[in-house]
Every structure is written in structure tokens, then in C-alpha cells.
XYZ file of C-alpha atoms in Angstrom:
580
model
C 0.065 -0.278 0.074
C 1.329 3.444 -0.929
C 0.872 6.823 1.256
C -0.940 9.308 -0.425
C 0.950 12.053 1.709
C 1.981 15.026 -0.214
C 4.198 17.793 1.593
C 3.098 20.745 -0.561
C -0.546 19.675 0.141
C -0.122 19.034 3.898
C 1.925 22.443 4.000
C -1.320 24.275 3.335
C -2.857 23.333 6.555
C -1.946 25.203 9.677
C -4.257 23.981 12.550
C -4.565 20.400 13.959
C -8.231 20.168 12.847
C -7.504 20.989 9.115
C -4.388 18.171 9.139
C -6.941 15.832 10.990
C -9.385 16.707 8.020
C -6.610 15.984 5.230
C -5.048 12.683 6.522
C -8.947 11.443 7.334
C -9.860 12.002 3.688
C -6.241 10.182 2.944
C -7.731 7.153 4.585
C -11.050 7.427 3.036
C -9.676 7.411 -0.217
C -8.677 3.460 0.231
C -11.327 1.217 0.305
C -9.331 -1.577 1.761
C -9.134 0.722 4.762
C -12.493 1.850 5.557
C -15.823 1.731 3.468
C -18.890 3.470 3.590
C -18.727 5.363 6.960
C -16.213 2.686 8.578
C -13.552 3.587 10.632
C -12.890 6.817 12.853
C -10.176 9.360 13.588
C -9.613 11.885 15.937
C -7.437 15.106 16.823
C -6.514 16.382 20.428
C -5.963 19.913 20.702
C -6.006 23.007 22.876
C -9.555 25.290 22.653
C -9.949 28.479 24.453
C -13.668 28.625 26.324
C -15.901 31.181 26.751
C -14.035 32.460 29.949
C -10.808 32.502 28.327
C -9.422 29.362 29.759
C -7.563 26.372 27.778
C -9.508 23.158 27.656
C -8.379 20.036 25.892
C -10.583 18.971 23.488
C -10.968 15.774 21.328
C -12.237 16.398 17.831
C -13.490 12.895 16.784
C -15.208 11.874 13.717
C -18.926 12.563 13.781
C -21.601 9.870 13.170
C -23.130 10.016 9.714
C -19.691 11.328 8.103
C -17.531 9.498 5.781
C -13.740 9.852 6.242
C -13.519 10.095 2.104
C -15.186 13.346 2.002
C -15.252 14.544 5.785
C -14.863 18.421 6.430
C -14.100 20.055 9.694
C -17.740 20.447 10.495
C -17.807 16.522 10.656
C -15.270 16.368 13.768
C -17.508 16.655 16.970
C -15.831 18.502 19.481
C -15.597 17.002 23.239
C -14.065 17.853 26.677
C -11.353 15.240 27.154
C -11.570 15.521 31.119
C -15.031 14.313 30.747
C -14.155 11.494 28.263
C -11.244 10.058 30.358
C -13.417 10.022 33.313
C -16.243 8.273 31.581
C -13.405 5.621 30.870
C -13.086 4.973 34.721
C -16.474 4.268 35.442
C -17.320 0.494 36.192
C -20.120 0.197 33.816
C -22.156 2.488 31.585
C -24.803 1.822 28.989
C -24.195 2.954 25.386
C -27.158 4.921 25.538
C -25.816 6.874 28.625
C -22.539 6.998 26.968
C -23.680 8.646 24.089
C -25.927 11.287 25.976
C -22.938 12.316 28.072
C -20.389 12.542 25.461
C -23.224 14.754 23.677
C -23.282 16.705 27.100
C -19.808 17.167 26.986
C -19.683 18.650 23.684
C -18.344 22.491 23.191
C -20.445 22.991 20.221
C -24.423 21.819 20.463
C -24.632 21.847 16.444
C -21.946 19.460 15.863
C -22.653 15.822 15.269
C -22.987 13.058 17.446
C -19.427 11.944 18.500
C -18.077 8.487 17.381
C -18.994 5.367 19.753
C -15.539 5.017 20.087
C -14.548 8.548 21.355
C -13.707 7.534 24.909
C -11.166 4.843 23.342
C -9.680 7.848 21.215
C -9.491 9.894 24.297
C -7.375 7.078 26.363
C -4.721 6.891 23.612
C -2.016 9.526 24.796
C -1.458 10.795 21.358
C -2.832 13.980 19.427
C -3.523 11.872 16.249
C -5.296 8.660 16.540
C -6.445 6.700 13.032
C -8.907 3.879 13.071
C -9.519 1.760 10.183
C -10.963 -1.756 9.339
C -7.877 -2.724 7.143
C -9.142 -5.544 4.741
C -5.607 -7.389 5.555
C -5.831 -7.069 9.088
C -9.448 -8.441 9.483
C -8.691 -11.131 7.127
C -5.795 -12.033 9.137
C -7.792 -11.857 12.363
C -10.706 -13.782 11.003
C -8.511 -17.256 10.991
C -7.938 -19.958 13.729
C -4.603 -18.862 14.037
C -5.135 -14.866 13.530
C -3.590 -14.005 17.215
C -0.553 -16.397 16.205
C -0.163 -14.703 12.899
C -0.358 -10.895 14.347
C 2.265 -12.022 16.735
C 4.515 -13.536 14.254
C 4.086 -10.767 11.820
C 4.333 -7.634 14.454
C 5.451 -9.155 17.674
C 5.568 -6.381 20.466
C 5.300 -3.359 18.145
C 1.399 -3.818 18.446
C -0.849 -4.705 21.434
C -3.522 -7.168 20.816
C -7.253 -6.384 22.021
C -9.613 -9.439 22.165
C -12.697 -8.837 20.475
C -15.536 -7.226 22.515
C -18.470 -4.903 21.337
C -17.607 -1.618 20.129
C -18.631 1.420 22.551
C -17.923 1.556 26.129
C -17.141 -1.976 26.620
C -14.293 -1.726 24.110
C -12.909 1.496 25.655
C -12.935 0.227 29.341
C -10.941 -2.994 28.054
C -8.225 -1.113 26.471
C -8.196 1.317 29.446
C -7.619 -1.745 31.893
C -5.149 -3.099 29.465
C -3.107 -0.199 29.055
C -2.688 0.946 32.678
C 0.944 -0.263 32.785
C 1.929 0.266 29.318
C 4.572 2.087 27.840
C 2.703 3.730 24.741
C 5.762 4.907 23.019
C 6.977 1.073 22.678
C 4.251 0.186 20.421
C 3.040 1.457 17.134
C -0.545 0.364 17.071
C -3.443 -1.846 18.302
C -5.011 -4.587 16.614
C -8.500 -5.322 17.690
C -9.220 -8.834 16.801
C -12.016 -9.448 14.082
C -12.285 -5.287 14.111
C -9.600 -3.228 13.183
C -6.324 -1.261 13.382
C -5.907 1.971 15.447
C -2.332 3.788 14.822
C -1.361 7.102 16.544
C 1.296 9.670 16.697
C 1.715 13.552 17.802
C 2.394 14.029 14.187
C -0.437 13.863 11.432
C 2.049 12.205 8.929
C 3.068 9.550 11.299
C -0.055 8.243 12.695
C -0.971 8.152 8.835
C 2.016 6.217 7.529
C 1.843 3.732 10.641
C -1.117 2.557 8.874
C 0.337 2.455 5.900
C 3.263 0.479 6.925
C 1.436 -1.954 9.246
C -1.129 -2.782 6.436
C 1.745 -3.012 4.023
C 3.517 -5.102 6.295
C 0.537 -7.334 6.494
C -0.009 -7.624 2.603
C 3.554 -8.979 2.270
C 2.659 -11.408 5.047
C -0.188 -12.680 3.637
C 1.434 -13.097 0.190
C 4.314 -15.011 1.492
C 2.084 -17.460 3.524
C -0.146 -17.924 0.417
C 3.005 -19.211 -1.468
C 4.131 -21.621 1.444
C 0.642 -23.083 1.530
C 0.510 -23.432 -2.270
C 3.887 -25.198 -2.000
C 2.720 -27.287 1.072
C -0.403 -28.117 -0.860
C 1.526 -29.056 -3.953
C 4.032 -31.439 -2.313
C 1.076 -33.089 -0.210
C -0.471 -33.617 -3.624
C -3.237 -31.582 -2.791
C -5.186 -29.953 -5.717
C -5.865 -26.229 -5.455
C -9.522 -25.013 -6.317
C -9.377 -23.651 -9.798
C -11.808 -20.953 -10.976
C -13.103 -20.269 -14.554
C -12.455 -16.911 -15.563
C -15.042 -17.533 -18.417
C -18.352 -15.220 -18.331
C -20.643 -16.533 -16.364
C -24.269 -17.036 -17.850
C -26.978 -15.263 -16.232
C -30.785 -16.090 -17.114
C -32.405 -12.545 -16.398
C -35.882 -13.873 -16.436
C -34.793 -15.783 -13.044
C -32.962 -12.865 -11.654
C -36.232 -10.827 -12.064
C -38.156 -13.699 -10.376
C -35.673 -13.883 -7.390
C -36.025 -10.117 -7.330
C -39.609 -10.105 -7.224
C -39.441 -12.950 -4.402
C -36.875 -11.012 -2.181
C -39.256 -7.642 -2.822
C -42.060 -9.909 -1.386
C -40.685 -10.936 1.360
C -39.357 -7.405 2.451
C -42.521 -5.876 1.932
C -41.661 -3.632 -0.608
C -40.072 -3.126 -4.137
C -36.108 -3.489 -3.910
C -33.608 -3.145 -6.437
C -31.629 -6.204 -7.150
C -28.058 -5.787 -8.400
C -25.975 -8.796 -9.942
C -22.085 -8.432 -8.460
C -19.933 -9.708 -11.708
C -16.607 -9.023 -9.803
C -14.158 -11.910 -9.721
C -14.625 -12.540 -6.103
C -17.888 -12.953 -6.167
C -17.899 -15.454 -9.367
C -15.538 -17.436 -7.521
C -17.135 -17.446 -4.363
C -20.626 -18.398 -6.103
C -18.579 -21.425 -7.968
C -16.648 -22.263 -4.644
C -17.051 -26.283 -3.608
C -17.919 -25.098 -0.088
C -20.251 -22.102 -0.868
C -22.650 -23.328 1.766
C -19.948 -23.452 4.562
C -17.629 -20.564 3.691
C -20.419 -17.843 2.588
C -22.481 -18.371 6.053
C -19.764 -17.855 8.677
C -20.828 -14.314 9.204
C -19.351 -10.844 7.956
C -15.917 -9.855 7.747
C -16.328 -6.985 10.569
C -19.345 -7.103 13.070
C -20.078 -3.376 11.942
C -20.934 -4.707 8.278
C -23.801 -6.809 9.925
C -26.127 -3.653 9.905
C -25.848 -3.335 6.036
C -25.352 -7.142 5.011
C -27.118 -9.143 7.719
C -25.092 -11.956 9.185
C -25.387 -14.367 6.443
C -26.598 -14.377 2.733
C -29.536 -16.414 1.248
C -27.711 -19.136 -0.769
C -29.552 -19.962 -3.889
C -29.621 -22.850 -6.368
C -32.945 -23.495 -8.448
C -35.709 -23.683 -6.046
C -35.883 -20.019 -5.102
C -39.180 -19.317 -3.175
C -38.344 -22.497 -1.149
C -34.695 -21.396 -0.341
C -35.832 -17.829 0.409
C -38.356 -19.235 3.101
C -35.747 -21.448 4.408
C -33.695 -18.536 4.597
C -36.510 -16.437 6.276
C -37.245 -18.846 8.601
C -33.636 -19.560 9.876
C -33.503 -15.753 10.263
C -36.476 -15.776 12.667
C -34.993 -18.871 14.672
C -31.931 -16.926 15.003
C -33.743 -13.644 16.507
C -35.476 -15.868 18.893
C -32.696 -17.437 20.075
C -30.851 -14.350 21.064
C -33.532 -11.813 21.126
C -33.984 -10.167 24.806
C -36.883 -7.505 23.874
C -35.923 -6.185 20.780
C -37.608 -5.482 17.652
C -37.240 -7.941 14.926
C -35.701 -6.750 11.830
C -36.939 -7.998 8.259
C -36.283 -11.256 7.773
C -35.282 -11.322 3.990
C -31.810 -11.246 2.773
C -30.052 -8.169 2.028
C -27.802 -10.316 -0.360
C -27.658 -13.717 -1.873
C -24.990 -15.905 -3.248
C -26.489 -17.662 -6.605
C -24.726 -20.496 -7.074
C -22.259 -20.912 -9.777
C -23.327 -17.252 -10.908
C -22.990 -14.343 -8.856
C -23.678 -12.559 -5.809
C -27.258 -10.570 -5.793
C -27.275 -7.270 -3.508
C -30.615 -6.163 -2.710
C -31.689 -2.351 -1.698
C -34.556 0.068 -1.736
C -32.207 2.203 -3.637
C -29.167 1.686 -6.101
C -27.149 3.406 -3.617
C -28.092 0.936 -0.865
C -27.380 -1.948 -3.058
C -23.979 -0.534 -4.359
C -23.015 -0.258 -0.648
C -23.668 -3.826 -0.080
C -21.998 -4.741 -3.061
C -19.117 -2.915 -2.058
C -18.862 -4.551 1.441
C -19.846 -7.934 0.112
C -16.911 -7.887 -2.363
C -14.316 -7.191 -0.020
C -15.558 -9.791 2.062
C -15.466 -12.433 -0.656
C -11.685 -11.506 -1.223
C -11.116 -11.693 2.707
C -12.831 -15.107 2.745
C -11.199 -16.573 -0.221
C -7.676 -15.565 1.027
C -8.354 -16.637 4.771
C -9.247 -19.997 3.336
C -5.967 -20.308 1.537
C -4.272 -19.240 4.936
C -6.270 -21.933 6.676
C -9.778 -21.103 6.968
C -12.199 -18.490 7.230
C -13.436 -17.756 11.014
C -15.638 -15.196 11.696
C -17.742 -14.087 15.192
C -20.059 -16.278 16.617
C -24.085 -15.693 16.093
C -24.086 -14.708 19.631
C -21.533 -11.808 18.572
C -22.871 -10.670 15.383
C -26.127 -10.574 16.877
C -25.088 -8.420 19.587
C -24.076 -5.617 17.080
C -27.007 -6.391 14.722
C -29.308 -5.259 17.588
C -27.416 -2.707 19.404
C -29.190 -0.564 21.127
C -27.738 2.452 19.483
C -28.688 0.553 16.024
C -32.416 -0.190 17.331
C -33.026 3.551 18.102
C -31.665 4.397 14.526
C -34.293 1.701 13.115
C -37.105 3.837 15.029
C -36.036 6.935 13.739
C -36.066 5.285 10.447
C -39.712 4.131 10.354
C -40.667 8.039 10.131
C -38.971 9.010 6.829
C -41.218 9.992 4.034
C -42.417 7.266 2.048
C -41.901 7.674 -2.005
C -44.482 5.454 -3.787
C -42.589 4.300 -6.425
C -39.160 3.609 -4.140
C -37.466 0.427 -5.246
C -39.354 0.334 -8.788
C -38.314 -0.001 -12.393
C -39.755 2.040 -15.001
C -39.182 2.257 -18.830
C -40.143 5.544 -20.536
C -40.638 5.805 -24.382
C -39.940 8.217 -26.135
C -38.182 10.037 -22.942
C -36.034 12.475 -25.328
C -38.806 15.368 -25.486
C -39.132 17.797 -22.967
C -42.727 16.167 -21.850
C -40.930 13.067 -21.764
C -37.905 14.252 -19.689
C -40.723 15.948 -17.367
C -42.263 12.383 -16.950
C -38.650 10.941 -16.279
C -37.680 13.236 -13.630
C -41.236 13.137 -11.969
C -40.713 9.278 -11.946
C -37.501 9.742 -10.126
C -38.820 12.142 -7.758
C -41.534 9.544 -6.595
C -38.568 6.971 -6.116
C -38.458 4.919 -9.334
C -35.492 4.103 -11.322
C -36.035 4.942 -14.984
C -34.758 3.425 -18.224
C -34.886 6.255 -20.843
C -35.600 5.391 -24.379
C -35.653 8.259 -27.074
C -33.608 9.817 -29.684
C -30.207 10.804 -28.698
C -30.268 8.605 -25.761
C -28.584 5.440 -25.158
C -31.509 3.795 -26.611
C -33.051 5.384 -29.827
C -36.834 4.752 -30.414
C -36.054 5.404 -33.904
C -34.172 2.289 -33.924
C -36.899 0.281 -32.486
C -37.599 -1.605 -35.768
C -36.273 -4.888 -34.861
C -37.109 -7.341 -31.442
C -33.399 -7.371 -31.089
C -32.995 -3.867 -30.271
C -36.047 -3.882 -28.327
C -34.710 -7.261 -26.550
C -31.647 -5.229 -25.643
C -33.531 -2.280 -24.001
C -35.491 -4.667 -22.182
C -32.803 -6.498 -20.661
C -30.798 -3.210 -19.687
C -33.312 -2.833 -16.824
C -33.018 -6.511 -15.702
C -29.094 -6.026 -15.692
C -29.155 -2.438 -14.361
C -31.802 -3.037 -11.570
C -32.733 -6.595 -11.405
C -36.302 -6.319 -12.919
C -38.648 -4.167 -14.811
C -42.076 -3.121 -13.191
C -43.621 -0.702 -15.488
C -43.623 0.686 -18.999
C -44.626 4.101 -20.139
C -45.451 4.540 -23.890
C -45.838 8.494 -24.431
C -47.282 8.874 -27.876
C -48.585 6.091 -30.420
C -45.873 4.842 -32.028
C -46.123 1.468 -33.880
C -42.663 0.330 -32.278
C -44.171 0.499 -28.901
C -46.135 -2.932 -29.958
C -42.483 -4.726 -30.551
C -40.714 -2.919 -27.302
C -44.053 -4.147 -25.000
C -43.241 -7.905 -26.606
C -40.059 -7.796 -25.786
C -40.550 -6.553 -22.045
C -43.534 -8.670 -21.376
C -41.742 -11.784 -20.309
C -40.006 -9.382 -17.683
C -42.972 -7.621 -16.492
C -44.340 -10.804 -15.853
C -42.059 -10.990 -13.128
C -42.265 -7.150 -11.987
C -44.077 -5.633 -8.841
C -47.389 -4.837 -9.729
C -46.494 -4.676 -13.355
C -47.902 -1.879 -15.476
C -48.143 -0.681 -19.015
C -49.164 2.881 -19.354
C -50.145 4.218 -22.489
C -50.412 7.966 -23.459
C -52.406 8.854 -26.390
C -52.571 5.384 -28.087
C -55.273 4.937 -30.797
C -55.592 1.026 -29.489
C -54.430 -0.640 -26.406
C -51.828 -3.115 -26.500
C -52.984 -6.662 -25.152
C -50.760 -8.340 -22.933
C -50.971 -12.577 -22.759
C -50.441 -12.331 -19.091
C -53.454 -10.626 -17.158
C -51.270 -10.077 -14.154
C -49.924 -6.798 -16.256
C -52.321 -3.716 -16.068
C -52.589 -2.047 -18.998
C -53.785 1.728 -18.503
C -54.693 4.422 -20.950
C -54.132 8.148 -20.741
C -55.675 10.499 -23.247
C -53.932 14.011 -23.486
C -55.594 14.856 -26.656
C -56.915 18.076 -25.087
C -53.489 19.371 -25.469
C -52.036 19.254 -28.810
C -48.751 20.086 -27.371
C -48.863 16.699 -25.269
C -50.497 14.910 -28.037
C -47.556 15.712 -30.312
C -45.380 15.410 -27.591
C -43.808 18.721 -29.559
C -43.134 21.616 -27.392
C -41.559 23.908 -30.074
C -39.427 25.663 -27.504
C -42.499 26.436 -25.282
C -42.929 25.061 -21.766
C -46.492 23.960 -21.233
C -46.742 24.070 -17.398
C -49.941 23.312 -16.950
C -50.749 20.384 -19.369
C -47.061 18.894 -18.018
C -48.499 19.622 -14.555
C -51.829 17.688 -15.433
C -50.110 15.134 -17.181
C -47.731 14.150 -14.233
C -50.453 14.139 -11.731
C -52.695 11.818 -13.761
C -49.549 9.658 -13.971
C -49.221 9.910 -10.176
C -52.775 8.702 -10.128
C -52.743 6.147 -12.401
C -49.416 4.302 -10.903
C -50.842 4.494 -7.406
C -51.456 0.918 -5.759
C -54.926 2.433 -4.902
C -56.022 3.122 -8.501
C -58.886 0.987 -9.926
C -58.780 1.131 -13.629
C -61.617 2.582 -15.666
C -62.465 1.110 -19.080
C -62.525 4.301 -20.692
C -59.235 5.288 -19.008
C -58.162 8.772 -18.035
C -58.470 12.212 -20.163
C -56.490 15.386 -19.277
């Protein structure tokens, strides 16, 4: 791993907090160190209070901020004396910890401090960097993890056994370091969790992370070579992975999306992960075993759940068994919490690839990023001697952590977008009216495939079933399914397009075809697909889809309002359709 420190850039920063922002962003640029809000950093500095007295303040990454993009406003300023006194308490609930940390802040408008703020305070150096480095957690997620760390770093790091993040972790570190000479070590390795480095110098703290991670990379590479030679001497055949392109049945992918959305009670996107690690783990002979041992670090469980669903061919029953297993897992470890939805957040489709599910593309991509790193780590750990994650009980404790349960209750009040997670296709989308429809659908939460002149798919080219088929398949490849097709205008090519879309629409969520200004409505072979008619002939500008540079605000508003009504789950179709 290469250091990204640049002396010229760093020289522009004159305050400790500015330097903290700079090196935090350097860490955040490396996905192998932190992913999607993971990790945290801090700096200790003196600040004059209202009375002119100097106080030591810990500026620690605030909740909800990402290291890659963090700004000075993303650090919560907390009084050091309060944090250090909290570390001495015999016990403290995490909810009370959050409350008293916030009470000790000198800026009430700043974000909540990281749950590891007390741990940052305990470490007696100005700059503290905490990452979830892939190489470190890969090593610690093996049966010989602690021995590997000892062999690699010796006494240069202090190894901390796994405990829950928050007060329990801070208290353990506080107790283990009472007699330690902090200057004799370069970092803390938290088993199954990550790495801490520190220094009074920003560059040194950052580059200590780079150095220790690089050494771990080299250690893993050397041991993989040794293990490969040992297997060869013992005539043990190594697992060989094919680099041939995986064949995906897009109809089956749409079926999987619909089944998972049904379990979750709302439409979800299904993103196929075509990375090499995803395909390799899907074709692993011990897939059911290695993929179901738990996440790489416990905080990933909030995004991914503890394990994926493993899919073969009987998707409905396999997802049903996953749901039942999740309910049993919850019942075994629960102590009064509210059960999360029992559907998987990702699945591994045997001999094909992994699939990530999310209400939005961004949610699904975050899960895909996390699981891609996890797949690589699992395969590496297996080659080192075996992947061994935390126990189900330990993972449950994080998944149902009281702080996460509080977030769950807050999330229930978020505004609901009626088309969230749904996939729509619009043709023709290249006109002013078409673009207004696309923007409106996106505002309602839909993911839109746009067809039209000068767009990715030119509607003028839909004179062949192959081109229409390509457009239909794009919706499945990009989003996992297709729920609605909006045909704006009576174009003969629409019938060919609908013929290509129908096999996918059958597996859509409340599948709908909405025809605007069609002379004759198409007849779909499957009754589950609703066909709706919207007549805009009262407005010539909408009927022709031409605006001639004008902006028909009233007509467009009426059209969009009618589309919203027609696509509502409460709408009851009328034979004569709707006219605006």
C-alpha cells in the first residue's frame, strides 16, 4: 500500500483540525482501509472556552460522516476530561455514553461523537487513526489469527481481544493499558475489528497505518506461497476458478428480485455483482459453509445481515428457509428487541454470482462494495487455513445493538416515496415532456430506463425485436427487474418493445403498462400486467409530444398528476381510461 501524503498539500494546513481532515480523507480514499462510513479518526488540541481558559478538546469523527469526504464540521468537539473520567466508570450503558458524550461537547450543533470517542481519548497521542483494514481483519478472522499477528508484528502492537464496540471496548483498552509504555508500540490490533495507529504527528500516525497494512499484505502473500507449495508437496489439488463469463438467466434474476421484494414488503433493486471474487465464491465447492460464517467485521452486519441467502434453483423455498432460519436466529438471541425484516440483504446464486438488494441503487451498491471485500477476504483466509468469523451471538449483539435499534425507530418516520425501488421504462423520453415524466418518476423514487432519440436507446431504432430485447434486458441488468413501461405517444414500435418487455414484466412488482395517447391499447398475454390508458388529446402540445421551445406548464402538471394517480396502488382502472 502506498502513502498518499503530499508535503506540498499538507503544508497548506495550519491547524491540527485541518491536518486531521486531510489525513482522514487520505485514509478514506482507500476502500481496503475503510468502507462507507467505517473507521474513525480524531485529534486532541487546546481550545479557549468562553471564559478564556484553555481546555483540551478531542475532535472526533461525527456519526454519519464518511472519512473520504469529511470536513472540519464533521468532527465532534468533546471535552477530554469528561471522556477520561467516563473511562474510569465501572459500567455505563451505550445509550448513556452517547448522552453524556453529547453533553460534553462544546458545540451543540456538531454531530454526535463516534461511539469510540472514549477509546480515542484514552490513547495519549494527538492524532489517532482507526481503520478496518482488509488485510488485518482477514488475518484476525482465521483460527490462527492471534498467532499470525504475533508472528507478523511481535511486540510492536498490542492485541485487543474482541469485545463489543462502544463503552465495553473502551473500558477493556483502558484496563489493558494501565501499565503500558505507549511509546513502545506502533498500534492496536483489535481482533475481528480493525487497527488503531497514533502519533503526535499527523503524517506519522497516517503512515504507520500504511506501513502496518503493507507488512500485513506482504505477510499474507508470503504465507499464501508457502501454503501453495505445501499443498503441492502433499498432492492436494488447489481450487481452480474459471474466468469464463458467467451465463445469467435474466428472467430468473427478475424472479429472485420479485420474491425478495415480497419478503421485504416493498420493491427493491437487485444488483448482480460480476466481480471476480463474487463469481469465484459462487462457484466454490464449499459455498454453503464458507459464505455462511459471518461478516468480515461486525459493523458490516447492519448493512448485510449476518449471512446471505444461498440460491440454487428453487428460489421460493430457498428464500423461505432463509426467512425461517433468520426468525429462529432472532428468537434464540433476542432479549426484547424489535425484529428486523427477515429477508436477505444479499444472496449468492450458486455457480453464478452474488446479488445485492436495496430500496435504492446506492443502498445496493454499498452492500455490493462490502460483500466484494468480504468475498476476497474469505477466499484469502481459506487459503491461509480457514475463514472464522465471530459467533452468531456476537454478531447478533451488534445487529441488535441498542444504538442501532434507536436508528431503526427513527428511520420508520422517513417520508415514503410511492415508487421507491421500482423500475420504469419510458419511451419516448427525449422530448421536453418525456424528460418531465422521467424526472417526475425519479422524484417518486423510481429507477428509470430512458428510450428516445439521442439517448442510450434511440426509439427510432426500434424497428427490430433484437433492439427492443436489448432495451428490455438493460432494465434487468441495471436494476434486476422491470415493473412498468410508459409509452408516450402512439408509436408502432411500442408494440414490439412491449413484446420484448412482457416476459420480464410478468415478474415485475404490480406490473403496469401505461399508454399515453394510444389509438388502440396493446393486449398483453398475461393478465397480471395492468394496461392503462391516459388520453392527453385535449392538449395538442402533449398529444404530439412537441413543445417547439415552449413550456406547457399546466399541461405537463396535469399529465404528471394523472400519471401519479394511475400508478398508485390504490387506483382502480376504468375501461375508458383517463383524460387530461
